[in-house]
Amino acid sequence: MSDKSMQTILYSIPIHYEENERGELKRLQILFVCFIQVNDENGYRDSCAYIPVDIDFSQKIMIIKAWNRNGVIEQYRADVLTDKIRKIMSLSFGVKIKNFMIQHKQVLYNMSKGLVDHVYYSIPAFSQISKLQEHIDDFEQLVLNELPIVNVSNNENGKKVIPHGVMEFSDEIKKAIERLAISDYFFDRSYNEIWNMGIDAIIARIKFNDRENILTSLSGEDSEKPIFCTKTFMYLKKSMEDAKLVERLWVVKNRSKGTLNIRYDATEDEYLGILIRSGIRYTEDDLKAILEIYKNYESATAKAITNNNKRCVG
């Protein structure tokens, strides 16, 4: 093994910086050159990986970009290199990293809910379901009055209710009607028609922990059907809504030239990972659009948390 393998990060080069009107640094871009080893048809060989780091001090964001090359041995994979660079930025450059804790998981939940609701409420029948709430309540009362259900009590209005630990019956009825509206809409349509509904991004896969700490990973039941049209997702949607935390979210984004397959990863507390499927050409504008989707939901999530904290204090 080459002696260079003992030193993974070979050197760093400042390639761009910007100052504000007071002469303070507001943006810094650094290129790290890293030693790697690749295993190909000729065996192991030494090579280099170039990893740019972009720090925006005004927005308090540090972006580290890396490419997963084929054949790179495990200890030099992109995630290993970026982790080392993140530590170097903290120890040598004094960059303080604030943990997301669970906030990025909350953002991914809100993103998933927003993207799903955008599709659902574009379906005419789905958007009319709220008008049936009185009929749903009446049906619930009919069932509870006619069947010898054991765990039933009367509320202050004299209506029969079931404890939440048994079942949220009214909500389950509503979810069944939602499944009817969605399944009916896509029954004889191509799922590609989704892009004609004014949608620019859809969920391809999702991973979350429910309140019982059961890790659930959902994807389409076949290669064509989007996740939000599957029976499994519609059945487990309530569990996700209760947890309000999503660990990983796979999104397909529409663009003028094909689609982008993106994975937002909030499994680590210290950072958000964004992965673009290999083999897809993308531009800086595509990357900005991918970040913009997250930032929009991040801003809305932060505002909701602030408002909730004010209500708790008040």
Coordinates of C-alpha atoms in Angstrom, one line a residue:
M1 CA 0.0 0.0 0.0
S2 CA 1.4 3.4 -0.9
D3 CA 2.7 5.7 1.9
K4 CA 0.2 8.3 0.7
S5 CA -2.6 6.1 2.1
M6 CA -1.5 7.1 5.6
Q7 CA -2.5 10.7 4.8
T8 CA -6.1 10.8 3.4
I9 CA -6.4 14.6 3.1
L10 CA -3.4 15.7 1.0
Y11 CA -4.0 19.4 1.0
S12 CA -6.7 22.1 0.8
I13 CA -6.9 25.1 -1.6
P14 CA -9.1 28.3 -0.9
I15 CA -10.7 28.9 -4.3
H16 CA -13.1 31.7 -3.7
Y17 CA -14.2 34.1 -0.9
E18 CA -16.6 37.0 -0.5
E19 CA -16.7 39.9 1.9
N20 CA -19.5 42.1 3.0
E21 CA -19.4 45.9 3.0
R22 CA -17.6 45.9 6.4
G23 CA -14.8 43.7 5.1
E24 CA -16.1 40.6 7.0
L25 CA -15.9 37.2 5.4
K26 CA -19.4 36.2 4.3
R27 CA -18.5 33.2 2.1
L28 CA -15.6 30.9 1.7
Q29 CA -15.1 28.0 -0.8
I30 CA -12.3 25.5 -0.2
L31 CA -11.2 22.5 -2.4
F32 CA -9.9 19.5 -0.5
V33 CA -7.7 17.0 -2.4
C34 CA -7.9 13.6 -0.9
F35 CA -5.9 10.4 -1.4
I36 CA -8.0 7.4 -2.4
Q37 CA -7.5 3.8 -3.6
V38 CA -9.5 2.3 -6.4
N39 CA -9.9 -1.4 -7.1
D40 CA -10.4 -2.1 -10.8
E41 CA -9.5 -4.8 -13.3
N42 CA -5.8 -4.0 -12.8
G43 CA -5.9 -4.3 -9.1
Y44 CA -5.5 -1.6 -6.5
R45 CA -4.2 1.8 -7.7
D46 CA -3.7 5.2 -6.1
S47 CA -5.9 8.1 -7.1
C48 CA -7.3 11.4 -5.9
A49 CA -10.7 12.7 -5.0
Y50 CA -11.6 16.4 -5.1
I51 CA -14.2 17.6 -2.5
P52 CA -15.4 21.2 -2.5
V53 CA -16.6 22.9 0.7
D54 CA -18.8 25.9 0.5
I55 CA -19.4 27.9 3.7
D56 CA -22.1 30.7 3.7
F57 CA -21.5 32.6 7.0
S58 CA -24.5 34.8 6.5
Q59 CA -26.9 31.9 6.2
K60 CA -24.8 29.7 8.6
I61 CA -24.7 26.8 6.1
M62 CA -21.7 24.6 5.2
I63 CA -22.1 22.4 2.1
I64 CA -19.7 19.5 1.4
K65 CA -20.0 17.9 -2.0
A66 CA -18.7 14.5 -2.9
W67 CA -19.1 11.8 -5.6
N68 CA -19.3 8.1 -4.9
R69 CA -16.9 6.7 -7.4
N70 CA -17.2 3.1 -8.5
G71 CA -14.5 0.7 -7.2
V72 CA -13.3 3.0 -4.3
I73 CA -12.3 0.8 -1.4
E74 CA -14.4 1.2 1.8
Q75 CA -12.1 3.4 3.8
Y76 CA -12.0 6.0 1.1
R77 CA -15.7 6.2 0.3
A78 CA -17.3 9.6 -0.1
D79 CA -19.1 9.4 3.2
V80 CA -15.8 8.6 5.1
L81 CA -14.0 11.5 3.4
T82 CA -16.7 14.0 4.0
D83 CA -16.9 13.0 7.7
K84 CA -13.1 13.6 8.0
I85 CA -13.4 17.0 6.2
R86 CA -16.3 18.0 8.5
K87 CA -14.1 17.3 11.5
I88 CA -11.2 19.2 10.0
M89 CA -13.4 22.2 9.3
S90 CA -14.4 22.1 13.0
L91 CA -11.0 21.5 14.5
S92 CA -8.7 23.5 12.2
F93 CA -11.0 26.2 10.8
G94 CA -13.0 26.8 13.9
V95 CA -16.4 26.1 12.2
K96 CA -18.9 25.3 14.9
I97 CA -21.6 22.8 13.9
K98 CA -24.9 22.9 15.6
N99 CA -26.8 19.6 15.8
F100 CA -30.1 19.4 14.0
M101 CA -31.3 17.0 16.7
I102 CA -34.7 16.1 15.3
Q103 CA -35.6 19.2 13.4
H104 CA -34.4 17.9 10.0
K105 CA -36.6 14.8 10.7
Q106 CA -39.5 17.2 11.3
V107 CA -38.7 19.0 8.1
L108 CA -38.7 15.8 6.1
Y109 CA -42.0 14.8 7.6
N110 CA -43.5 18.2 6.6
M111 CA -42.0 17.8 3.2
S112 CA -43.5 14.4 2.7
K113 CA -46.9 15.6 3.9
G114 CA -46.7 18.7 1.7
L115 CA -45.8 16.7 -1.4
V116 CA -48.4 14.0 -0.8
D117 CA -51.2 16.6 0.0
H118 CA -50.3 18.5 -3.1
V119 CA -51.2 15.4 -5.2
Y120 CA -54.2 14.3 -3.1
Y121 CA -55.9 17.7 -3.1
S122 CA -55.5 17.9 -6.8
I123 CA -57.9 15.0 -7.0
P124 CA -61.4 16.4 -7.2
A125 CA -63.1 13.7 -5.1
F126 CA -60.4 13.8 -2.4
S127 CA -60.9 17.6 -1.9
Q128 CA -64.6 17.0 -1.3
I129 CA -64.2 14.4 1.5
S130 CA -64.3 17.0 4.3
K131 CA -68.0 17.7 3.4
L132 CA -68.8 14.1 4.5
Q133 CA -67.7 14.6 8.1
E134 CA -71.3 14.8 9.4
H135 CA -72.2 11.6 7.6
I136 CA -69.1 9.9 8.9
D137 CA -70.0 10.9 12.4
D138 CA -73.5 9.6 12.0
F139 CA -72.3 6.3 10.6
E140 CA -69.9 5.9 13.6
Q141 CA -72.8 6.4 16.0
L142 CA -75.0 3.9 14.1
V143 CA -72.3 1.2 14.4
L144 CA -71.6 1.9 18.0
N145 CA -75.3 1.8 18.8
E146 CA -76.0 -1.4 16.9
L147 CA -73.0 -3.5 17.8
P148 CA -72.2 -4.8 21.3
I149 CA -68.9 -3.1 21.5
V150 CA -67.5 -3.5 25.0
N151 CA -65.2 -0.4 25.4
V152 CA -67.7 2.4 24.7
S153 CA -68.6 5.4 26.8
N154 CA -70.7 8.5 26.4
N155 CA -69.1 11.9 26.1
E156 CA -70.5 15.2 27.5
N157 CA -72.8 15.5 24.4
G158 CA -74.3 12.1 25.0
K159 CA -72.6 10.6 22.0
K160 CA -70.9 7.2 22.1
V161 CA -67.1 7.2 21.9
I162 CA -64.4 4.6 21.7
P163 CA -61.1 5.0 23.7
H164 CA -58.1 6.0 21.5
G165 CA -56.3 2.8 22.5
V166 CA -59.0 0.7 20.8
M167 CA -59.4 2.5 17.5
E168 CA -59.9 6.0 16.1
F169 CA -63.0 4.8 14.3
S170 CA -64.1 8.0 12.6
D171 CA -60.6 8.6 11.3
E172 CA -60.4 5.1 9.9
I173 CA -63.7 5.6 8.0
K174 CA -62.3 8.8 6.6
K175 CA -59.1 7.1 5.6
A176 CA -61.1 4.4 3.8
I177 CA -62.9 7.1 1.8
E178 CA -59.6 8.7 0.9
R179 CA -58.2 5.4 -0.4
L180 CA -61.4 5.1 -2.5
A181 CA -60.9 8.6 -4.0
I182 CA -57.2 8.0 -4.8
S183 CA -57.6 4.5 -6.2
D184 CA -60.6 5.5 -8.3
Y185 CA -58.7 8.5 -9.8
F186 CA -55.7 6.5 -10.9
F187 CA -57.7 3.3 -11.8
D188 CA -57.5 3.8 -15.6
R189 CA -54.8 6.6 -15.8
S190 CA -51.1 6.5 -16.4
Y191 CA -49.2 7.5 -13.3
N192 CA -47.1 9.8 -15.6
E193 CA -50.2 12.1 -15.7
I194 CA -49.1 13.2 -12.2
W195 CA -46.7 15.6 -13.9
N196 CA -49.7 17.2 -15.6
M197 CA -51.3 18.1 -12.2
G198 CA -48.9 21.0 -11.5
I199 CA -46.7 18.7 -9.4
D200 CA -42.9 19.2 -9.7
A201 CA -41.8 16.6 -7.1
I202 CA -43.3 13.3 -5.8
I203 CA -42.3 10.8 -3.1
A204 CA -40.7 7.6 -4.3
R205 CA -39.9 6.0 -0.9
I206 CA -40.0 6.9 2.8
K207 CA -38.5 5.7 6.0
F208 CA -39.8 6.6 9.4
N209 CA -40.1 5.5 13.1
D210 CA -43.6 5.3 14.5
R211 CA -44.5 6.0 18.1
E212 CA -43.9 2.3 19.0
N213 CA -40.4 2.8 17.6
I214 CA -41.0 0.5 14.7
L215 CA -38.8 1.4 11.7
T216 CA -40.9 1.4 8.6
S217 CA -39.5 1.7 5.1
L218 CA -42.1 2.0 2.2
S219 CA -41.6 2.1 -1.5
G220 CA -43.9 1.6 -4.5
E221 CA -45.5 -1.9 -4.8
D222 CA -44.2 -2.1 -8.3
S223 CA -41.8 -0.1 -10.4
E224 CA -44.5 2.2 -11.9
K225 CA -46.9 2.9 -9.0
P226 CA -45.9 6.0 -6.9
I227 CA -45.7 5.3 -3.1
F228 CA -48.7 7.6 -2.3
C229 CA -51.0 5.4 -4.5
T230 CA -50.1 2.2 -2.7
K231 CA -52.4 0.5 -0.2
T232 CA -49.6 0.1 2.3
F233 CA -48.7 3.8 2.4
M234 CA -52.4 4.8 2.8
Y235 CA -52.8 2.3 5.6
L236 CA -49.6 3.5 7.4
K237 CA -50.1 7.2 6.6
K238 CA -51.7 7.7 10.1
S239 CA -48.7 6.2 11.9
M240 CA -46.4 8.6 10.0
E241 CA -48.7 11.5 10.9
D242 CA -48.6 10.6 14.6
A243 CA -44.8 10.3 14.6
K244 CA -44.2 13.5 12.6
L245 CA -40.6 12.4 12.1
V246 CA -39.1 11.0 8.8
E247 CA -35.6 9.6 8.7
R248 CA -35.1 9.3 4.9
L249 CA -37.1 10.6 2.0
W250 CA -36.6 9.6 -1.6
V251 CA -38.0 12.2 -4.0
V252 CA -38.4 12.3 -7.8
K253 CA -38.2 15.8 -9.1
N254 CA -39.4 16.8 -12.5
R255 CA -37.4 19.1 -14.7
S256 CA -37.2 20.1 -18.4
K257 CA -34.8 17.3 -19.3
G258 CA -36.0 14.2 -17.5
T259 CA -36.3 13.7 -13.7
L260 CA -33.9 13.8 -10.8
N261 CA -33.9 11.0 -8.1
I262 CA -32.9 12.5 -4.8
R263 CA -32.6 11.1 -1.3
Y264 CA -32.8 13.4 1.8
D265 CA -31.2 11.6 4.7
A266 CA -31.7 12.8 8.3
T267 CA -30.4 9.7 10.1
E268 CA -27.4 11.7 11.5
D269 CA -28.1 14.4 14.1
E270 CA -25.2 16.6 12.9
Y271 CA -26.0 17.1 9.3
L272 CA -28.5 16.5 6.5
G273 CA -27.4 14.2 3.7
I274 CA -28.6 14.8 0.1
L275 CA -27.8 12.2 -2.4
I276 CA -28.5 12.3 -6.2
R277 CA -28.6 9.0 -8.0
S278 CA -25.5 8.2 -9.9
G279 CA -25.5 8.2 -13.7
I280 CA -27.8 11.3 -13.8
R281 CA -26.4 14.5 -15.2
Y282 CA -27.4 17.6 -13.2
T283 CA -26.4 21.2 -13.1
E284 CA -25.7 23.8 -10.3
D285 CA -29.3 25.1 -10.9
D286 CA -30.6 21.5 -10.3
L287 CA -28.7 21.4 -7.0
K288 CA -30.1 24.8 -6.0
A289 CA -33.6 23.6 -6.7
I290 CA -33.0 20.5 -4.6
L291 CA -31.8 22.6 -1.7
E292 CA -34.7 25.1 -2.2
I293 CA -37.3 22.4 -1.7
Y294 CA -35.7 21.6 1.7
K295 CA -35.2 25.2 2.7
N296 CA -38.9 26.1 2.0
Y297 CA -40.1 23.3 4.3
E298 CA -37.3 24.1 6.8
S299 CA -38.5 27.7 7.1
A300 CA -42.1 26.7 7.5
T301 CA -41.1 24.1 10.2
A302 CA -39.0 26.6 12.1
K303 CA -41.9 29.1 12.1
A304 CA -44.4 26.5 13.3
I305 CA -42.0 25.5 16.2
T306 CA -41.6 29.1 17.2
N307 CA -45.3 29.7 17.2
N308 CA -45.9 26.6 19.2
N309 CA -43.3 27.6 21.8
K310 CA -45.0 31.0 22.1
R311 CA -48.3 29.3 22.8
C312 CA -46.7 27.1 25.4
V313 CA -45.1 30.1 27.2
G314 CA -48.3 32.2 26.9

